[in-house]
Coordinates of C-alpha atoms in Angstrom, one line a residue:
Chain A
M1 CA -66.4 -17.3 89.9
M2 CA -70.0 -16.2 90.4
G3 CA -70.4 -12.5 90.0
N4 CA -67.1 -11.9 88.3
P5 CA -68.0 -10.2 85.0
Y6 CA -64.6 -11.1 83.5
V7 CA -65.1 -14.8 83.9
T8 CA -67.8 -16.2 81.6
Q9 CA -69.3 -19.5 80.5
A10 CA -68.1 -18.7 77.0
D11 CA -64.5 -19.5 78.0
S12 CA -63.7 -23.0 76.8
Q13 CA -62.2 -25.4 79.4
V14 CA -59.8 -28.0 78.1
G15 CA -58.4 -29.8 81.2
E16 CA -55.1 -30.4 82.7
F17 CA -51.6 -30.5 81.0
R18 CA -48.1 -30.6 82.2
R19 CA -46.2 -29.5 79.1
A20 CA -47.7 -27.9 76.0
A21 CA -46.7 -26.1 72.9
F22 CA -48.4 -22.8 71.9
F23 CA -48.4 -21.4 68.4
G24 CA -49.1 -17.7 67.8
G25 CA -50.3 -16.1 64.5
V26 CA -49.8 -18.5 61.6
Y27 CA -50.6 -15.8 58.9
S28 CA -50.9 -18.6 56.3
N29 CA -47.3 -19.7 56.7
H30 CA -48.2 -23.3 56.1
L31 CA -44.6 -24.3 55.7
A32 CA -43.6 -22.9 59.1
L33 CA -46.7 -24.4 60.7
A34 CA -45.8 -27.9 59.4
A35 CA -42.2 -27.6 60.5
A36 CA -43.3 -26.2 63.9
L37 CA -45.7 -29.1 64.4
K38 CA -43.1 -31.6 63.7
L39 CA -40.7 -29.9 66.1
A40 CA -43.2 -29.6 68.8
R41 CA -44.0 -33.3 68.7
S42 CA -40.3 -34.1 69.0
L43 CA -40.3 -32.0 72.2
R44 CA -42.7 -34.4 73.8
V45 CA -45.5 -32.0 74.6
D46 CA -48.9 -33.2 75.8
A47 CA -50.8 -30.9 73.4
V48 CA -50.5 -28.2 70.8
F49 CA -52.5 -25.1 70.9
A50 CA -53.0 -22.3 68.3
L51 CA -54.0 -18.9 69.5
G52 CA -55.6 -17.4 66.4
D53 CA -54.8 -15.5 63.2
F54 CA -54.4 -18.5 61.0
G55 CA -54.6 -16.4 57.8
A56 CA -53.0 -13.1 56.6
F57 CA -49.8 -12.1 55.0
G58 CA -48.9 -15.5 53.5
P59 CA -50.1 -17.6 50.6
H60 CA -52.9 -20.2 50.3
P61 CA -54.7 -19.7 53.6
D62 CA -56.6 -23.0 53.4
R63 CA -53.3 -25.0 53.6
S64 CA -52.7 -23.8 57.1
V65 CA -56.3 -24.3 58.3
E66 CA -56.1 -27.9 56.9
I67 CA -53.0 -28.6 58.9
L68 CA -54.6 -27.2 62.1
R69 CA -57.8 -29.1 61.6
G70 CA -56.2 -32.3 60.5
N71 CA -53.8 -32.6 63.4
G72 CA -55.9 -32.1 66.5
I73 CA -54.4 -28.7 67.3
I74 CA -56.6 -27.0 69.8
S75 CA -57.5 -23.6 68.4
I76 CA -59.1 -20.3 69.4
Q77 CA -60.2 -17.4 67.4
G78 CA -58.0 -14.4 66.5
N79 CA -59.3 -11.3 65.0
Y80 CA -58.9 -12.9 61.6
E81 CA -61.1 -15.8 62.4
E82 CA -63.7 -13.5 64.0
A83 CA -63.7 -11.3 60.9
L84 CA -63.7 -14.1 58.3
S85 CA -66.4 -16.0 60.1
Q86 CA -68.6 -12.9 60.3
A87 CA -67.9 -11.8 56.8
A88 CA -66.5 -8.5 58.2
G89 CA -65.2 -5.8 55.9
D90 CA -61.7 -5.7 57.4
C91 CA -59.4 -7.7 59.6
R92 CA -60.1 -5.8 62.8
C93 CA -56.4 -5.9 63.5
G94 CA -56.6 -2.7 65.6
Y95 CA -54.1 -0.6 63.6
V96 CA -54.6 3.2 63.7
D97 CA -52.1 4.5 61.2
P98 CA -53.2 4.6 57.5
R99 CA -49.8 3.1 56.5
D100 CA -50.5 0.0 58.6
N101 CA -54.1 -0.2 57.4
H102 CA -53.0 -0.1 53.8
Y103 CA -51.1 -3.4 54.1
A104 CA -53.6 -4.9 56.5
R105 CA -56.2 -4.3 53.8
L106 CA -54.1 -6.1 51.1
S107 CA -53.7 -9.1 53.5
F108 CA -57.3 -9.4 54.4
D109 CA -58.8 -9.0 51.0
Y110 CA -56.5 -11.8 49.6
T111 CA -57.2 -14.1 52.6
A112 CA -60.9 -13.5 52.6
M113 CA -61.1 -14.3 48.9
K114 CA -58.9 -17.5 49.2
T115 CA -60.4 -19.1 52.4
A116 CA -63.0 -21.8 51.8
A117 CA -66.5 -21.1 53.1
G118 CA -66.3 -24.3 55.2
H119 CA -63.2 -23.2 56.9
K120 CA -64.8 -19.8 57.6
A121 CA -67.7 -21.5 59.2
W122 CA -65.4 -23.6 61.4
M123 CA -63.6 -20.5 62.5
G124 CA -66.9 -19.2 63.8
T125 CA -67.2 -22.2 66.1
L126 CA -63.9 -21.6 67.9
P127 CA -63.9 -20.1 71.4
R128 CA -62.3 -16.7 72.0
N129 CA -60.6 -17.7 75.2
L130 CA -59.5 -21.0 76.5
R131 CA -58.9 -22.0 80.1
M132 CA -56.8 -25.0 81.3
T133 CA -54.6 -25.9 84.2
L134 CA -50.9 -26.5 83.7
G135 CA -49.4 -28.4 86.6
G136 CA -52.1 -26.9 88.8
Q137 CA -51.7 -23.3 87.5
R138 CA -54.7 -21.6 86.1
V139 CA -53.9 -20.7 82.5
L140 CA -55.9 -18.4 80.3
C141 CA -55.2 -18.4 76.5
C142 CA -56.4 -15.6 74.3
H143 CA -55.5 -13.9 71.1
G144 CA -54.8 -10.3 71.9
S145 CA -55.8 -9.9 75.5
P146 CA -58.6 -11.7 77.4
R147 CA -60.8 -8.6 77.2
R148 CA -60.1 -7.5 73.5
I149 CA -59.3 -9.9 70.7
N150 CA -57.2 -7.3 69.0
E151 CA -55.4 -5.7 71.9
F152 CA -51.6 -5.5 71.5
L153 CA -49.7 -6.7 74.6
W154 CA -46.1 -5.6 73.8
A155 CA -43.3 -6.1 76.3
S156 CA -42.4 -2.4 76.5
S157 CA -46.0 -1.1 76.9
T158 CA -47.5 -3.6 79.3
S159 CA -46.9 -2.4 82.8
D160 CA -46.7 -4.9 85.7
A161 CA -49.7 -3.1 87.3
F162 CA -51.8 -3.6 84.2
L163 CA -50.7 -7.3 83.9
R164 CA -51.6 -7.9 87.6
K165 CA -55.0 -6.3 87.0
L166 CA -55.7 -8.6 84.0
L167 CA -54.7 -11.7 86.0
D168 CA -56.8 -10.6 88.9
D169 CA -59.8 -9.7 86.8
Y170 CA -59.7 -12.9 84.8
Q171 CA -58.7 -15.2 87.7
A172 CA -55.7 -16.6 86.0
D173 CA -52.1 -17.3 87.1
L174 CA -50.7 -17.3 83.6
L175 CA -51.9 -15.4 80.5
L176 CA -50.9 -16.7 77.1
C177 CA -51.4 -14.4 74.1
T178 CA -50.1 -13.6 70.6
H179 CA -51.3 -10.8 68.2
T180 CA -48.2 -8.6 68.3
G181 CA -46.0 -11.1 66.5
L182 CA -43.2 -10.7 69.0
H183 CA -42.5 -13.3 71.7
W184 CA -41.8 -12.3 75.3
S185 CA -42.6 -13.4 78.8
R186 CA -42.5 -11.8 82.2
F187 CA -43.3 -13.0 85.7
L188 CA -44.6 -10.6 88.3
P189 CA -42.3 -9.8 91.2
A190 CA -43.4 -11.8 94.2
E191 CA -44.9 -9.6 96.9
G192 CA -42.6 -9.4 99.9
N193 CA -39.7 -11.7 99.2
G194 CA -38.1 -10.1 96.3
G195 CA -38.2 -13.1 94.0
R196 CA -40.5 -13.8 91.1
S197 CA -44.0 -15.1 91.5
A198 CA -45.6 -17.8 89.5
R199 CA -48.0 -15.3 87.9
G200 CA -47.1 -13.8 84.6
I201 CA -47.6 -13.5 80.8
I202 CA -46.3 -15.3 77.8
N203 CA -46.7 -13.8 74.4
V204 CA -46.0 -16.9 72.4
G205 CA -44.9 -14.9 69.3
A206 CA -45.9 -15.9 65.7
L207 CA -45.2 -18.6 63.2
G208 CA -46.3 -16.4 60.3
R209 CA -43.4 -14.0 60.1
P210 CA -40.1 -13.7 61.7
A211 CA -39.5 -11.7 64.9
N212 CA -38.1 -8.5 63.3
N213 CA -34.6 -9.4 64.4
G214 CA -32.8 -10.1 61.1
R215 CA -33.3 -13.9 61.5
T216 CA -35.6 -15.8 59.2
E217 CA -36.8 -18.4 61.8
V218 CA -40.2 -18.0 63.3
W219 CA -41.1 -18.9 66.9
F220 CA -43.4 -20.7 69.2
A221 CA -43.5 -21.4 73.0
V222 CA -43.3 -24.5 75.0
V223 CA -44.5 -24.1 78.6
E224 CA -44.0 -26.6 81.3
R225 CA -44.9 -26.7 84.9
A226 CA -42.6 -28.9 87.0
S227 CA -41.3 -28.9 90.5
G228 CA -43.4 -25.9 91.4
E229 CA -41.8 -23.8 88.7
T230 CA -43.1 -22.6 85.3
K231 CA -40.6 -23.0 82.5
V232 CA -40.9 -21.1 79.3
E233 CA -38.9 -22.0 76.2
F234 CA -39.2 -20.0 73.0
V235 CA -38.4 -22.4 70.1
P236 CA -37.0 -21.1 66.8
V237 CA -38.4 -22.8 63.7
A238 CA -36.2 -23.0 60.6
Y239 CA -38.3 -23.8 57.5
D240 CA -38.1 -23.3 53.7
H241 CA -38.7 -19.6 53.8
A242 CA -37.4 -19.1 50.2
K243 CA -40.1 -21.5 49.0
L244 CA -42.7 -19.5 50.9
A245 CA -41.5 -16.3 49.4
S246 CA -41.7 -17.9 46.0
E247 CA -45.3 -19.0 46.6
M248 CA -46.1 -15.4 47.8
A249 CA -44.8 -14.0 44.6
D250 CA -46.8 -16.5 42.5
E251 CA -49.9 -15.4 44.4
G252 CA -49.2 -11.7 43.8
L253 CA -48.7 -10.8 47.4
P254 CA -46.7 -7.5 48.0
P255 CA -43.0 -7.6 47.6
E256 CA -42.7 -5.9 51.1
F257 CA -44.2 -9.1 52.6
R258 CA -41.8 -11.3 50.8
A259 CA -38.9 -9.1 51.9
T260 CA -39.8 -9.7 55.6
I261 CA -39.9 -13.5 55.0
L262 CA -36.5 -13.4 53.3
T263 CA -34.7 -11.0 55.6
G264 CA -36.3 -11.4 59.0
W265 CA -37.0 -7.6 59.2
W266 CA -40.5 -6.3 59.3
T267 CA -41.3 -3.9 56.5
T268 CA -45.0 -3.2 57.0
C269 CA -47.4 -2.6 59.9
L270 CA -44.7 -0.9 61.8
E271 CA -46.5 2.2 63.1
I272 CA -48.3 0.3 65.8
L273 CA -45.0 -0.7 67.4
P274 CA -44.0 1.0 70.7
A275 CA -40.8 3.0 70.7
K276 CA -38.6 0.2 72.1
E277 CA -39.8 -2.5 69.7
R278 CA -39.6 -0.1 66.8
A279 CA -36.1 0.9 67.6
A280 CA -35.0 -2.8 67.7
G281 CA -36.0 -3.3 64.0
K282 CA -34.4 -2.1 60.8
F283 CA -37.4 -0.1 59.4
Chain B
M1 CA -69.6 29.2 77.4
P2 CA -68.4 25.7 76.4
L3 CA -70.8 23.9 78.7
D4 CA -73.9 23.1 76.7
E5 CA -76.6 23.6 79.4
T6 CA -79.7 25.6 79.9
P7 CA -79.3 27.9 83.0
G8 CA -81.8 27.0 85.7
C9 CA -82.6 23.6 84.3
A10 CA -79.6 21.7 85.5
A11 CA -81.5 18.5 86.5
A12 CA -83.2 18.3 83.1
A13 CA -80.0 19.1 81.3
A14 CA -78.1 16.4 83.1
T15 CA -80.5 13.8 81.7
R16 CA -80.1 15.0 78.1
Y17 CA -76.5 14.0 77.7
P18 CA -74.9 10.6 77.4
S19 CA -72.2 9.6 79.9
A20 CA -68.8 8.0 79.3
P21 CA -68.4 4.9 81.4
M22 CA -65.3 4.3 83.5
L23 CA -64.2 0.9 82.3
G24 CA -60.9 0.7 84.2
L25 CA -58.1 3.3 84.5
E26 CA -55.4 2.5 81.9
T27 CA -53.9 5.9 81.0
V28 CA -52.9 8.6 83.4
W29 CA -51.9 12.0 82.1
F30 CA -49.9 14.6 84.2
Q31 CA -50.2 18.3 83.5
V32 CA -46.6 18.4 84.6
A33 CA -45.8 21.9 83.5
G34 CA -49.1 23.4 84.5
S35 CA -50.2 26.0 81.9
V36 CA -46.7 27.6 81.5
C37 CA -45.1 27.4 78.1
N38 CA -42.2 29.2 76.5
L39 CA -44.4 29.5 73.4
A40 CA -47.9 30.9 72.9
C41 CA -49.3 28.9 70.0
A42 CA -52.3 30.4 68.2
H43 CA -54.3 27.2 68.4
C44 CA -53.6 26.1 72.0
F45 CA -56.8 24.9 73.5
I46 CA -55.7 25.9 77.0
S47 CA -53.9 29.1 75.9
C48 CA -50.6 28.1 77.5
S49 CA -48.0 30.9 77.5
P50 CA -45.0 32.2 79.5
S51 CA -47.5 34.2 81.7
N52 CA -50.4 31.7 82.1
R53 CA -50.3 30.6 85.7
T54 CA -53.8 29.1 85.8
H55 CA -52.3 25.7 86.5
A56 CA -49.2 25.2 88.7
M57 CA -46.4 22.7 87.8
L58 CA -46.5 19.3 89.4
D59 CA -43.4 18.4 91.5
L60 CA -41.7 15.0 91.7
A61 CA -43.3 14.2 95.1
A62 CA -46.8 14.8 93.9
V63 CA -46.2 12.8 90.7
E64 CA -44.8 9.9 92.7
A65 CA -47.8 9.9 95.0
H66 CA -50.1 9.6 92.1
L67 CA -47.9 7.0 90.4
R68 CA -48.2 4.8 93.5
D69 CA -52.0 5.2 93.4
A70 CA -52.0 4.4 89.7
E71 CA -50.1 1.2 90.2
G72 CA -52.7 0.0 92.7
L73 CA -55.4 0.7 90.1
G74 CA -53.7 -1.3 87.3
V75 CA -52.7 1.6 85.1
R76 CA -51.0 0.7 81.9
E77 CA -49.3 3.9 80.7
Y78 CA -48.4 7.5 81.5
Y79 CA -48.3 10.7 79.6
F80 CA -46.7 14.0 80.5
T81 CA -47.8 17.4 79.0
G82 CA -48.2 21.1 79.8
G83 CA -47.5 23.7 78.9
E84 CA -44.0 22.8 78.0
P85 CA -42.8 19.8 80.2
F86 CA -39.1 20.6 79.8
L87 CA -39.7 23.9 81.7
N88 CA -40.3 21.7 84.8
P89 CA -36.9 21.6 86.6
E90 CA -37.7 18.0 87.8
I91 CA -38.9 16.6 84.5
L92 CA -36.0 14.1 84.1
A93 CA -36.5 12.7 87.6
I94 CA -40.2 12.6 87.0
L95 CA -39.8 10.6 83.8
D96 CA -37.3 8.3 85.5
A97 CA -39.9 7.7 88.3
A98 CA -42.7 7.0 85.8
L99 CA -40.6 4.6 83.8
R100 CA -40.3 2.4 86.9
Y101 CA -44.1 2.0 86.7
G102 CA -44.8 1.7 83.0
P103 CA -44.3 3.2 79.6
A104 CA -44.1 7.0 79.4
T105 CA -44.7 9.6 76.7
V106 CA -43.8 13.2 77.0
L107 CA -45.5 15.8 74.7
T108 CA -43.2 18.7 73.9
N109 CA -42.7 21.6 71.6
G110 CA -39.1 20.6 71.3
T111 CA -37.5 24.0 71.7
L112 CA -35.7 23.0 74.9
I113 CA -34.4 19.7 73.6
T114 CA -30.7 20.4 73.3
A115 CA -28.2 17.7 72.3
K116 CA -27.4 17.1 76.0
R117 CA -31.1 16.8 76.9
A118 CA -31.6 14.4 74.1
R119 CA -28.7 12.2 75.4
E120 CA -30.2 12.3 78.9
L121 CA -33.5 11.1 77.5
R122 CA -31.8 8.3 75.6
A123 CA -30.2 7.2 78.9
L124 CA -33.6 7.2 80.6
S125 CA -35.0 5.1 77.8
D126 CA -32.1 2.6 78.0
A127 CA -32.4 2.3 81.7
S128 CA -36.0 1.1 81.6
S129 CA -37.6 -2.0 80.1
Y130 CA -40.6 0.2 79.3
S131 CA -40.8 2.5 76.3
L132 CA -40.2 6.2 76.5
D133 CA -41.7 8.1 73.7
I134 CA -41.2 11.8 72.8
R135 CA -44.1 13.5 71.0
L136 CA -42.9 16.6 69.2
S137 CA -45.3 19.2 67.8
L138 CA -44.9 20.6 64.4
D139 CA -47.6 22.6 62.5
G140 CA -46.5 23.0 58.9
F141 CA -44.3 21.9 56.0
D142 CA -42.1 24.9 56.3
A143 CA -41.2 27.9 58.5
A144 CA -44.0 30.1 57.0
G145 CA -46.7 27.6 57.8
N146 CA -45.4 26.4 61.2
D147 CA -44.3 29.7 62.6
A148 CA -47.6 31.4 61.9
I149 CA -49.1 29.0 64.4
R150 CA -46.2 28.3 66.9
G151 CA -44.3 31.6 66.7
A152 CA -41.4 33.1 64.8
G153 CA -38.3 31.0 64.6
T154 CA -39.9 27.9 66.0
F155 CA -39.6 25.8 62.8
A156 CA -35.8 26.0 62.9
R157 CA -35.8 25.2 66.6
I158 CA -38.0 22.1 66.1
L159 CA -35.8 20.9 63.3
E160 CA -32.8 21.2 65.7
A161 CA -34.7 19.1 68.3
I162 CA -35.5 16.5 65.7
G163 CA -31.8 16.4 64.8
N164 CA -30.7 16.2 68.4
L165 CA -33.1 13.4 69.2
S166 CA -32.1 11.5 66.0
S167 CA -28.5 11.8 66.9
A168 CA -29.2 10.4 70.3
G169 CA -31.0 7.4 68.7
L170 CA -34.5 8.5 69.6
N171 CA -37.3 8.6 67.0
P172 CA -39.9 11.1 68.1
V173 CA -43.6 10.9 67.1
I174 CA -44.3 14.1 65.2
T175 CA -47.6 15.5 66.1
V176 CA -49.4 17.7 63.6
T177 CA -52.7 19.4 64.2
E178 CA -55.2 20.1 61.4
A179 CA -54.1 23.8 61.7
C180 CA -51.7 22.5 59.1
T181 CA -54.7 22.1 56.7
E182 CA -53.1 19.6 54.4
A183 CA -52.4 17.1 57.2
G184 CA -56.0 16.1 57.3
D185 CA -56.0 14.1 54.0
S186 CA -54.0 11.2 52.7
R187 CA -52.1 13.2 50.1
G188 CA -51.1 15.8 52.6
R189 CA -50.0 13.1 55.0
G190 CA -47.8 11.6 52.3
R191 CA -46.2 14.9 51.6
L192 CA -45.6 15.5 55.2
L193 CA -43.9 12.1 55.6
E194 CA -41.7 12.9 52.6
R195 CA -40.8 16.2 54.2
L196 CA -40.0 14.6 57.5
R197 CA -37.7 12.1 55.7
A198 CA -36.0 15.0 53.9
L199 CA -35.5 16.7 57.3
G200 CA -33.6 13.7 58.6
L201 CA -36.1 11.3 60.1
E202 CA -35.5 8.0 58.4
R203 CA -38.5 6.3 59.8
P204 CA -41.0 9.1 60.4
R205 CA -43.7 8.5 62.9
L206 CA -46.7 10.8 62.6
K207 CA -49.9 11.6 64.6
V208 CA -52.4 14.0 63.2
M209 CA -54.8 15.6 65.7
P210 CA -58.0 17.5 65.1
L211 CA -58.3 20.9 66.5
L212 CA -60.2 21.7 69.7
L213 CA -62.2 24.9 69.5
L214 CA -61.2 26.1 72.9
G215 CA -58.7 28.6 74.3
A216 CA -56.6 30.5 71.9
E217 CA -58.1 28.6 69.0
T218 CA -61.4 30.4 69.4
D219 CA -59.7 33.6 68.4
R220 CA -57.8 32.1 65.5
T221 CA -60.8 30.3 64.0
R222 CA -64.0 30.0 66.0
G223 CA -65.6 28.4 69.1
Y224 CA -68.0 25.5 69.0
A225 CA -71.3 26.1 67.1
A226 CA -74.7 25.5 68.6
G227 CA -75.1 22.1 67.0
E228 CA -71.8 20.8 68.1
T229 CA -72.9 19.0 71.2
L230 CA -73.8 15.5 72.3
A231 CA -77.1 16.6 73.7
G232 CA -79.7 14.0 72.8
V233 CA -77.1 11.6 71.3
A234 CA -77.4 8.0 72.3
L235 CA -73.9 6.6 72.3
E236 CA -73.3 3.0 71.1
E237 CA -71.5 1.0 73.8
A238 CA -68.5 0.6 71.5
D239 CA -68.3 4.3 70.8
A240 CA -68.6 5.2 74.5
A241 CA -65.8 2.6 75.3
A242 CA -63.5 4.2 72.7
L243 CA -63.7 7.7 74.3
Q244 CA -60.5 8.4 76.2
C245 CA -62.4 9.4 79.3
A246 CA -63.7 5.8 79.5
S247 CA -60.2 4.7 80.5
G248 CA -58.0 7.7 81.3
R249 CA -57.7 10.7 83.7
M250 CA -55.6 13.8 83.9
V251 CA -53.7 14.7 87.1
T252 CA -53.0 18.5 87.7
A253 CA -51.8 20.4 90.6
E254 CA -55.4 21.4 91.2
G255 CA -56.8 17.9 91.3
V256 CA -57.7 15.1 88.9
F257 CA -59.7 16.0 85.8
V258 CA -61.6 13.8 83.4
C259 CA -59.3 14.3 80.5
P260 CA -56.4 16.3 79.2
I261 CA -58.7 18.7 77.3
L262 CA -61.0 20.0 79.9
I263 CA -58.6 21.2 82.6
D264 CA -60.0 24.8 82.3
S265 CA -63.5 23.6 83.1
P266 CA -64.2 23.4 86.8
E267 CA -67.0 20.8 86.4
A268 CA -64.4 18.4 84.8
R269 CA -62.5 18.2 88.1
M270 CA -63.5 14.8 89.5
G271 CA -61.6 14.5 92.7
A272 CA -58.3 14.9 94.5
T273 CA -57.0 11.4 93.9
L274 CA -57.3 9.0 90.9
A275 CA -59.4 6.6 93.0
E276 CA -62.0 9.2 93.6
T277 CA -62.6 9.7 89.9
L278 CA -63.5 6.2 88.8
R279 CA -67.1 6.9 87.8
P280 CA -68.9 7.8 84.7
F281 CA -68.7 11.3 83.3
P282 CA -71.6 13.2 81.7
L283 CA -70.5 14.4 78.2
R284 CA -71.9 17.9 78.5
H285 CA -68.9 19.9 77.3
R286 CA -68.8 21.1 73.7
A287 CA -65.3 19.6 73.2
C288 CA -66.8 16.1 73.9
H289 CA -68.4 16.5 70.5
T290 CA -64.9 16.6 68.9
C291 CA -63.8 13.4 70.7
H292 CA -67.0 11.6 69.6
A293 CA -67.4 13.0 66.1
Q294 CA -63.8 13.0 65.1
G295 CA -62.6 10.0 67.1
L296 CA -60.0 12.2 68.9
N297 CA -57.8 10.4 71.3
C298 CA -54.8 12.3 72.8
R299 CA -52.9 9.0 73.3
T300 CA -50.3 8.2 70.6

């Protein structure tokens, strides 16, 4: 690894696993987080990881952080944890359209106000990237991308060529990320034999809000390496979404956010979506 | 002269300007229609028109060769512009080829997007797992405002294109320059979005671009002033990384240029192939000031 500028000592190493669960953005959805944790444990995973953005969007941000910290969930920073721990003025989500930034501002101001100082300090101690091996494969976990915490890796805008370069630069076989809120995976075509290689990407989705598909469940990923093959399972999590929406109303969060929780369709922060992902939604 | 340089002092001048780093090639542009356009907009920074042959069109074979190079360099996305891309007789085959490598965006004035063409674009989009985006230019709230910039009768033709794309299930990104003076502030943007909804776009997508004081725009308003330069400016690392020339290049029939803006500037030609251009670029052009000061990025 010597001399490779993309591989740094700052990447945390956490050892070897065979089968693990990966949670994407929690966005303060403590009810979904608790349900997902229970479900993941029932799926006999070796470990549970959380890939950042614990706050935003939902109510009572400390409740989600307390579940993460109290249950040994191995966590890395998202842009929210970076911003909150550094007392930044905004969420650094990476939106460019004023309509997206309007709602991002509402989320961040609420979350910053409601997150305990001790939790913000803890967020500052978390690594940005995490390396492990999964059945011998080199896995790199990050929030957005390994090079930028708020980079959006969408299925329809991430070319194979770009993915291959990321994996080469960062010396990984498997890249795990979140940040977009939509789960997807892709394995690179194997060179020469027409099949698929073992190298690829898994965007683990988000527990914080549904996947813009008209369903109220949220999603996480279970990844297993067995018999020389990487298996990816996206797991839907049903939870008491009506209760969450009620809590959001009590906290004065925007009705647009509650509508997303209740309908499964995104209503805000839509302008960042690429054409294909935008067309798949209702708004 | 847009280059900000003292004649006879080239060596000294070179040291006065910051450079944009090349952090890795992510975005490749294609000047697919050269400088030929069926319109002659009053603000066009490369003065495209029906008679401007400064830049030739790119053919499918040339585009495919650069796409293969781009793939080896880890490129993420592709953009197609002109001139008017739909004047290129191979444009659909070119977009089809690009969509095998990654997401593609085509920048158009819309006047050639018939109902049939819109359906063909929808079919291309459906056939790829990557996104195809159509960026459609509009420069006003109504015919009076738009047509003063883009030419008589264009507002109605743009509306027809929007209708054709919507009917085909495609939601274009409407690109408005600040020649539409209200577009620069939030109230104007809000009005514009309302107008686009009224025109039939249920979920309007909007990109507002600052003007480049080059080409035809210098006659409409003005060229760059003496102080509009990056001479002596020390760029922060993050600001330099945000410049589009830190991660993008423009392919033309005459070679590979640093960015989509400077294709009329010979010193901005960096090589014949993409791989030859992966080096820092000195920000000596006056238009570099617009990218830095206004955060201009031609990407969507």
